[in-house]
PDB file of C-alpha atoms in Angstrom:
ATOM      1  CA  UNK A1468     247.514 136.420  13.237  1.00 46.00           C
ATOM      2  CA  UNK A1469     250.769 136.255  11.125  1.00 49.00           C
ATOM      3  CA  UNK A1470     250.903 134.333   7.999  1.00 51.00           C
ATOM      4  CA  UNK A1471     254.005 132.130   7.582  1.00 56.00           C
ATOM      5  CA  UNK A1472     255.869 132.390   4.119  1.00 54.00           C
ATOM      6  CA  UNK A1473     254.450 128.975   3.065  1.00 60.00           C
ATOM      7  CA  UNK A1474     250.920 130.365   3.231  1.00 71.00           C
ATOM      8  CA  UNK A1475     251.518 133.625   1.374  1.00 80.00           C
ATOM      9  CA  UNK A1476     250.004 134.071  -1.897  1.00 82.00           C
ATOM     10  CA  UNK A1477     252.396 134.757  -4.670  1.00 86.00           C
ATOM     11  CA  UNK A1478     252.124 138.197  -6.241  1.00 91.00           C
ATOM     12  CA  UNK A1479     251.082 138.511  -9.750  1.00 95.00           C
ATOM     13  CA  UNK A1480     254.091 139.994 -11.790  1.00 96.00           C
ATOM     14  CA  UNK A1481     251.898 140.456 -14.964  1.00 96.00           C
ATOM     15  CA  UNK A1482     250.800 143.966 -14.274  1.00 97.00           C
ATOM     16  CA  UNK A1483     254.423 145.135 -13.909  1.00 97.00           C
ATOM     17  CA  UNK A1484     255.415 143.548 -17.216  1.00 97.00           C
ATOM     18  CA  UNK A1485     252.296 144.917 -18.920  1.00 98.00           C
ATOM     19  CA  UNK A1486     252.995 148.388 -17.610  1.00 97.00           C
ATOM     20  CA  UNK A1487     256.602 148.258 -18.657  1.00 97.00           C
ATOM     21  CA  UNK A1488     255.453 147.096 -22.152  1.00 97.00           C
ATOM     22  CA  UNK A1489     252.429 149.368 -22.454  1.00 98.00           C
ATOM     23  CA  UNK A1490     253.839 152.692 -21.261  1.00 98.00           C
ATOM     24  CA  UNK A1491     257.132 152.235 -23.235  1.00 98.00           C
ATOM     25  CA  UNK A1492     255.174 151.217 -26.392  1.00 98.00           C
ATOM     26  CA  UNK A1493     252.870 154.224 -26.166  1.00 98.00           C
ATOM     27  CA  UNK A1494     255.818 156.638 -25.691  1.00 98.00           C
ATOM     28  CA  UNK A1495     257.844 155.098 -28.649  1.00 98.00           C
ATOM     29  CA  UNK A1496     254.870 155.055 -30.884  1.00 98.00           C
ATOM     30  CA  UNK A1497     254.047 158.689 -30.158  1.00 98.00           C
ATOM     31  CA  UNK A1498     257.452 159.185 -31.884  1.00 98.00           C
ATOM     32  CA  UNK A1499     256.627 156.617 -34.689  1.00 98.00           C
ATOM     33  CA  UNK A1500     253.353 158.600 -35.388  1.00 98.00           C
ATOM     34  CA  UNK A1501     255.465 161.775 -35.847  1.00 97.00           C
ATOM     35  CA  UNK A1502     254.312 163.623 -32.784  1.00 98.00           C
ATOM     36  CA  UNK A1503     257.756 163.701 -31.048  1.00 97.00           C
ATOM     37  CA  UNK A1504     261.377 163.190 -32.015  1.00 97.00           C
ATOM     38  CA  UNK A1505     263.374 160.185 -30.695  1.00 96.00           C
ATOM     39  CA  UNK A1506     265.085 161.542 -27.580  1.00 96.00           C
ATOM     40  CA  UNK A1507     266.727 160.321 -24.430  1.00 97.00           C
ATOM     41  CA  UNK A1508     263.309 160.324 -22.863  1.00 97.00           C
ATOM     42  CA  UNK A1509     262.240 157.293 -25.025  1.00 97.00           C
ATOM     43  CA  UNK A1510     265.701 155.610 -24.719  1.00 97.00           C
ATOM     44  CA  UNK A1511     265.567 155.894 -20.870  1.00 97.00           C
ATOM     45  CA  UNK A1512     261.990 154.586 -20.625  1.00 97.00           C
ATOM     46  CA  UNK A1513     262.979 151.766 -23.007  1.00 97.00           C
ATOM     47  CA  UNK A1514     265.948 150.771 -20.877  1.00 97.00           C
ATOM     48  CA  UNK A1515     264.286 151.039 -17.358  1.00 97.00           C
ATOM     49  CA  UNK A1516     260.569 150.405 -17.793  1.00 96.00           C
ATOM     50  CA  UNK A1517     260.482 148.485 -21.211  1.00 96.00           C
ATOM     51  CA  UNK A1518     263.644 146.561 -20.422  1.00 97.00           C
ATOM     52  CA  UNK A1519     264.338 146.076 -16.855  1.00 98.00           C
ATOM     53  CA  UNK A1520     260.766 146.005 -15.535  1.00 97.00           C
ATOM     54  CA  UNK A1521     259.791 143.468 -18.144  1.00 98.00           C
ATOM     55  CA  UNK A1522     262.750 141.318 -17.475  1.00 98.00           C
ATOM     56  CA  UNK A1523     262.009 141.321 -13.787  1.00 98.00           C
ATOM     57  CA  UNK A1524     258.359 140.367 -14.360  1.00 98.00           C
ATOM     58  CA  UNK A1525     259.466 137.741 -16.931  1.00 98.00           C
ATOM     59  CA  UNK A1526     261.827 135.893 -14.559  1.00 98.00           C
ATOM     60  CA  UNK A1527     259.024 136.260 -11.755  1.00 97.00           C
ATOM     61  CA  UNK A1528     256.543 134.540 -14.122  1.00 97.00           C
ATOM     62  CA  UNK A1529     259.031 131.783 -15.011  1.00 97.00           C
ATOM     63  CA  UNK A1530     259.601 131.164 -11.368  1.00 97.00           C
ATOM     64  CA  UNK A1531     255.841 130.863 -10.956  1.00 96.00           C
ATOM     65  CA  UNK A1532     255.674 128.256 -13.744  1.00 97.00           C
ATOM     66  CA  UNK A1533     254.100 130.477 -16.318  1.00 97.00           C
ATOM     67  CA  UNK A1534     256.121 129.710 -19.615  1.00 97.00           C
ATOM     68  CA  UNK A1535     254.071 132.090 -21.713  1.00 97.00           C
ATOM     69  CA  UNK A1536     254.205 135.026 -19.451  1.00 97.00           C
ATOM     70  CA  UNK A1537     257.856 134.461 -18.740  1.00 97.00           C
ATOM     71  CA  UNK A1538     258.851 134.107 -22.300  1.00 98.00           C
ATOM     72  CA  UNK A1539     256.842 137.127 -23.351  1.00 98.00           C
ATOM     73  CA  UNK A1540     258.056 139.546 -20.589  1.00 98.00           C
ATOM     74  CA  UNK A1541     261.609 138.401 -20.853  1.00 98.00           C
ATOM     75  CA  UNK A1542     261.972 138.450 -24.649  1.00 98.00           C
ATOM     76  CA  UNK A1543     260.260 141.824 -24.996  1.00 98.00           C
ATOM     77  CA  UNK A1544     262.302 143.189 -22.031  1.00 98.00           C
ATOM     78  CA  UNK A1545     265.438 142.119 -24.063  1.00 98.00           C
ATOM     79  CA  UNK A1546     263.995 143.593 -27.155  1.00 98.00           C
ATOM     80  CA  UNK A1547     263.882 147.003 -25.533  1.00 98.00           C
ATOM     81  CA  UNK A1548     267.436 146.618 -24.341  1.00 98.00           C
ATOM     82  CA  UNK A1549     268.548 145.549 -27.751  1.00 98.00           C
ATOM     83  CA  UNK A1550     266.671 148.497 -29.379  1.00 98.00           C
ATOM     84  CA  UNK A1551     268.292 150.927 -26.918  1.00 97.00           C
ATOM     85  CA  UNK A1552     271.705 149.641 -27.863  1.00 97.00           C
ATOM     86  CA  UNK A1553     270.863 149.934 -31.561  1.00 97.00           C
ATOM     87  CA  UNK A1554     269.874 153.649 -30.990  1.00 96.00           C
ATOM     88  CA  UNK A1555     272.893 154.546 -28.859  1.00 95.00           C
ATOM     89  CA  UNK A1556     275.447 152.359 -30.485  1.00 94.00           C
ATOM     90  CA  UNK A1557     277.832 152.175 -27.632  1.00 93.00           C
ATOM     91  CA  UNK A1558     280.069 149.578 -29.470  1.00 93.00           C
ATOM     92  CA  UNK A1559     280.757 151.914 -32.408  1.00 92.00           C
ATOM     93  CA  UNK A1560     279.710 149.308 -34.989  1.00 93.00           C
ATOM     94  CA  UNK A1561     278.106 150.371 -38.262  1.00 94.00           C
ATOM     95  CA  UNK A1562     274.805 151.998 -37.342  1.00 95.00           C
ATOM     96  CA  UNK A1563     271.514 150.308 -38.221  1.00 96.00           C
ATOM     97  CA  UNK A1564     270.145 150.882 -41.715  1.00 97.00           C
ATOM     98  CA  UNK A1565     266.553 150.422 -43.005  1.00 97.00           C
ATOM     99  CA  UNK A1566     267.180 147.011 -44.365  1.00 98.00           C
ATOM    100  CA  UNK A1567     268.731 145.557 -41.199  1.00 98.00           C
ATOM    101  CA  UNK A1568     266.074 147.299 -39.162  1.00 98.00           C
ATOM    102  CA  UNK A1569     263.333 145.749 -41.445  1.00 98.00           C
ATOM    103  CA  UNK A1570     264.740 142.323 -40.811  1.00 98.00           C
ATOM    104  CA  UNK A1571     265.004 142.935 -37.106  1.00 98.00           C
ATOM    105  CA  UNK A1572     261.472 144.067 -36.785  1.00 98.00           C
ATOM    106  CA  UNK A1573     260.217 141.311 -39.130  1.00 98.00           C
ATOM    107  CA  UNK A1574     261.798 138.639 -36.894  1.00 98.00           C
ATOM    108  CA  UNK A1575     259.985 140.324 -33.891  1.00 98.00           C
ATOM    109  CA  UNK A1576     256.837 140.171 -35.849  1.00 98.00           C
ATOM    110  CA  UNK A1577     257.246 136.502 -36.512  1.00 98.00           C
ATOM    111  CA  UNK A1578     257.890 135.698 -32.890  1.00 98.00           C
ATOM    112  CA  UNK A1579     254.901 137.904 -31.879  1.00 98.00           C
ATOM    113  CA  UNK A1580     252.604 136.262 -34.307  1.00 98.00           C
ATOM    114  CA  UNK A1581     253.440 132.886 -32.784  1.00 98.00           C
ATOM    115  CA  UNK A1582     253.005 134.384 -29.288  1.00 98.00           C
ATOM    116  CA  UNK A1583     249.489 135.592 -30.496  1.00 98.00           C
ATOM    117  CA  UNK A1584     248.599 132.074 -31.415  1.00 98.00           C
ATOM    118  CA  UNK A1585     249.316 131.273 -27.835  1.00 97.00           C
ATOM    119  CA  UNK A1586     246.901 133.812 -26.623  1.00 97.00           C
ATOM    120  CA  UNK A1587     244.044 132.043 -28.221  1.00 97.00           C
ATOM    121  CA  UNK A1588     243.587 130.438 -24.889  1.00 95.00           C
ATOM    122  CA  UNK A1589     243.722 133.623 -23.059  1.00 96.00           C
ATOM    123  CA  UNK A1590     241.280 136.540 -22.518  1.00 97.00           C
ATOM    124  CA  UNK A1591     240.301 139.161 -25.133  1.00 97.00           C
ATOM    125  CA  UNK A1592     242.531 141.866 -24.013  1.00 97.00           C
ATOM    126  CA  UNK A1593     245.648 139.639 -24.116  1.00 97.00           C
ATOM    127  CA  UNK A1594     244.700 138.549 -27.716  1.00 98.00           C
ATOM    128  CA  UNK A1595     244.313 142.323 -28.507  1.00 98.00           C
ATOM    129  CA  UNK A1596     247.622 143.272 -27.182  1.00 98.00           C
ATOM    130  CA  UNK A1597     249.486 140.483 -29.100  1.00 98.00           C
ATOM    131  CA  UNK A1598     247.576 140.701 -32.442  1.00 98.00           C
ATOM    132  CA  UNK A1599     248.150 144.579 -32.450  1.00 98.00           C
ATOM    133  CA  UNK A1600     251.668 144.069 -31.566  1.00 98.00           C
ATOM    134  CA  UNK A1601     252.199 141.578 -34.390  1.00 98.00           C
ATOM    135  CA  UNK A1602     250.656 144.052 -36.747  1.00 98.00           C
ATOM    136  CA  UNK A1603     252.894 146.771 -35.417  1.00 98.00           C
ATOM    137  CA  UNK A1604     256.147 144.908 -35.959  1.00 98.00           C
ATOM    138  CA  UNK A1605     255.127 143.939 -39.437  1.00 98.00           C
ATOM    139  CA  UNK A1606     254.083 147.455 -40.370  1.00 98.00           C
ATOM    140  CA  UNK A1607     257.284 148.878 -38.947  1.00 98.00           C
ATOM    141  CA  UNK A1608     259.287 146.262 -40.863  1.00 98.00           C
ATOM    142  CA  UNK A1609     257.502 147.130 -44.148  1.00 98.00           C
ATOM    143  CA  UNK A1610     258.051 150.867 -43.414  1.00 98.00           C
ATOM    144  CA  UNK A1611     261.746 150.328 -43.023  1.00 98.00           C
ATOM    145  CA  UNK A1612     262.162 148.037 -46.029  1.00 98.00           C
ATOM    146  CA  UNK A1613     260.124 150.640 -48.230  1.00 98.00           C
ATOM    147  CA  UNK A1614     261.334 153.781 -46.437  1.00 97.00           C
ATOM    148  CA  UNK A1615     257.720 154.847 -46.525  1.00 98.00           C
ATOM    149  CA  UNK A1616     257.012 157.361 -43.730  1.00 97.00           C
ATOM    150  CA  UNK A1617     253.256 157.016 -44.203  1.00 98.00           C
ATOM    151  CA  UNK A1618     253.438 153.330 -43.232  1.00 98.00           C
ATOM    152  CA  UNK A1619     255.541 154.151 -40.284  1.00 98.00           C
ATOM    153  CA  UNK A1620     253.014 156.771 -39.128  1.00 98.00           C
ATOM    154  CA  UNK A1621     250.186 154.163 -39.353  1.00 98.00           C
ATOM    155  CA  UNK A1622     252.330 151.746 -37.460  1.00 98.00           C
ATOM    156  CA  UNK A1623     252.647 154.494 -34.724  1.00 98.00           C
ATOM    157  CA  UNK A1624     248.913 154.661 -34.342  1.00 98.00           C
ATOM    158  CA  UNK A1625     248.694 150.901 -34.110  1.00 98.00           C
ATOM    159  CA  UNK A1626     251.409 150.927 -31.521  1.00 98.00           C
ATOM    160  CA  UNK A1627     249.663 153.566 -29.449  1.00 98.00           C
ATOM    161  CA  UNK A1628     246.555 151.447 -29.533  1.00 98.00           C
ATOM    162  CA  UNK A1629     248.631 148.351 -28.630  1.00 98.00           C
ATOM    163  CA  UNK A1630     250.461 150.073 -25.726  1.00 98.00           C
ATOM    164  CA  UNK A1631     247.181 151.512 -24.357  1.00 98.00           C
ATOM    165  CA  UNK A1632     245.594 147.974 -24.448  1.00 98.00           C
ATOM    166  CA  UNK A1633     248.494 146.712 -22.396  1.00 98.00           C
ATOM    167  CA  UNK A1634     248.088 149.433 -19.766  1.00 98.00           C
ATOM    168  CA  UNK A1635     244.371 148.711 -19.698  1.00 98.00           C
ATOM    169  CA  UNK A1636     245.140 144.983 -19.079  1.00 98.00           C
ATOM    170  CA  UNK A1637     247.618 145.918 -16.235  1.00 97.00           C
ATOM    171  CA  UNK A1638     245.286 148.193 -14.475  1.00 97.00           C
ATOM    172  CA  UNK A1639     242.375 145.849 -14.861  1.00 97.00           C
ATOM    173  CA  UNK A1640     244.439 143.105 -13.170  1.00 96.00           C
ATOM    174  CA  UNK A1641     245.621 145.490 -10.311  1.00 96.00           C
ATOM    175  CA  UNK A1642     242.014 147.016  -9.661  1.00 96.00           C
ATOM    176  CA  UNK A1643     240.054 143.681 -10.061  1.00 95.00           C
ATOM    177  CA  UNK A1644     242.600 141.912  -7.877  1.00 92.00           C
ATOM    178  CA  UNK A1645     242.601 144.473  -5.126  1.00 92.00           C
ATOM    179  CA  UNK A1646     238.854 144.822  -5.068  1.00 93.00           C
ATOM    180  CA  UNK A1647     238.194 141.129  -5.429  1.00 91.00           C
ATOM    181  CA  UNK A1648     235.686 141.465  -8.278  1.00 93.00           C
ATOM    182  CA  UNK A1649     235.646 142.215 -11.880  1.00 94.00           C
ATOM    183  CA  UNK A1650     235.345 145.989 -12.256  1.00 93.00           C
ATOM    184  CA  UNK A1651     237.243 146.134 -15.639  1.00 95.00           C
ATOM    185  CA  UNK A1652     236.409 143.291 -18.077  1.00 91.00           C
ATOM    186  CA  UNK A1653     239.404 141.650 -19.782  1.00 92.00           C
TER     187      UNK A1653
END
């Protein structure tokens, strides 16, 4: 029996966005923690998975009527694209300095804190992702303002935790959805 398009269940774009966010966040924060240097590997991941995948997921969430998911994924996808542009500086403008990066990251921290407030109506793993992300942005901002490498290293550890939390959330949604039961609690 064929299912006509009006009877099809809409796919959940959340796991794609969470994987884009989570995998890229882990990779970048392995750098922030001082384990690897910033390289094209991180830039490419940020552009493709962190940026494009999240923007696609965000637009899909908006089309489904999910303002929170659409705002989060689209905004953070555009964050990744802007960060990649800052790193590669294709416009030849004055490169970013610690003060401008401190303000940039602080603004993302403020946005993320308000998004975290929105997660109070969501599950535990979503609250965990957004709270740890807000802490990450504020730590990175403080690290840039103070030029304190130790704060940046701590931020890297928080970022790895945050990214792994997002990956867990994505995989829980995929596995739980495919099996039709809660295997991984969220």
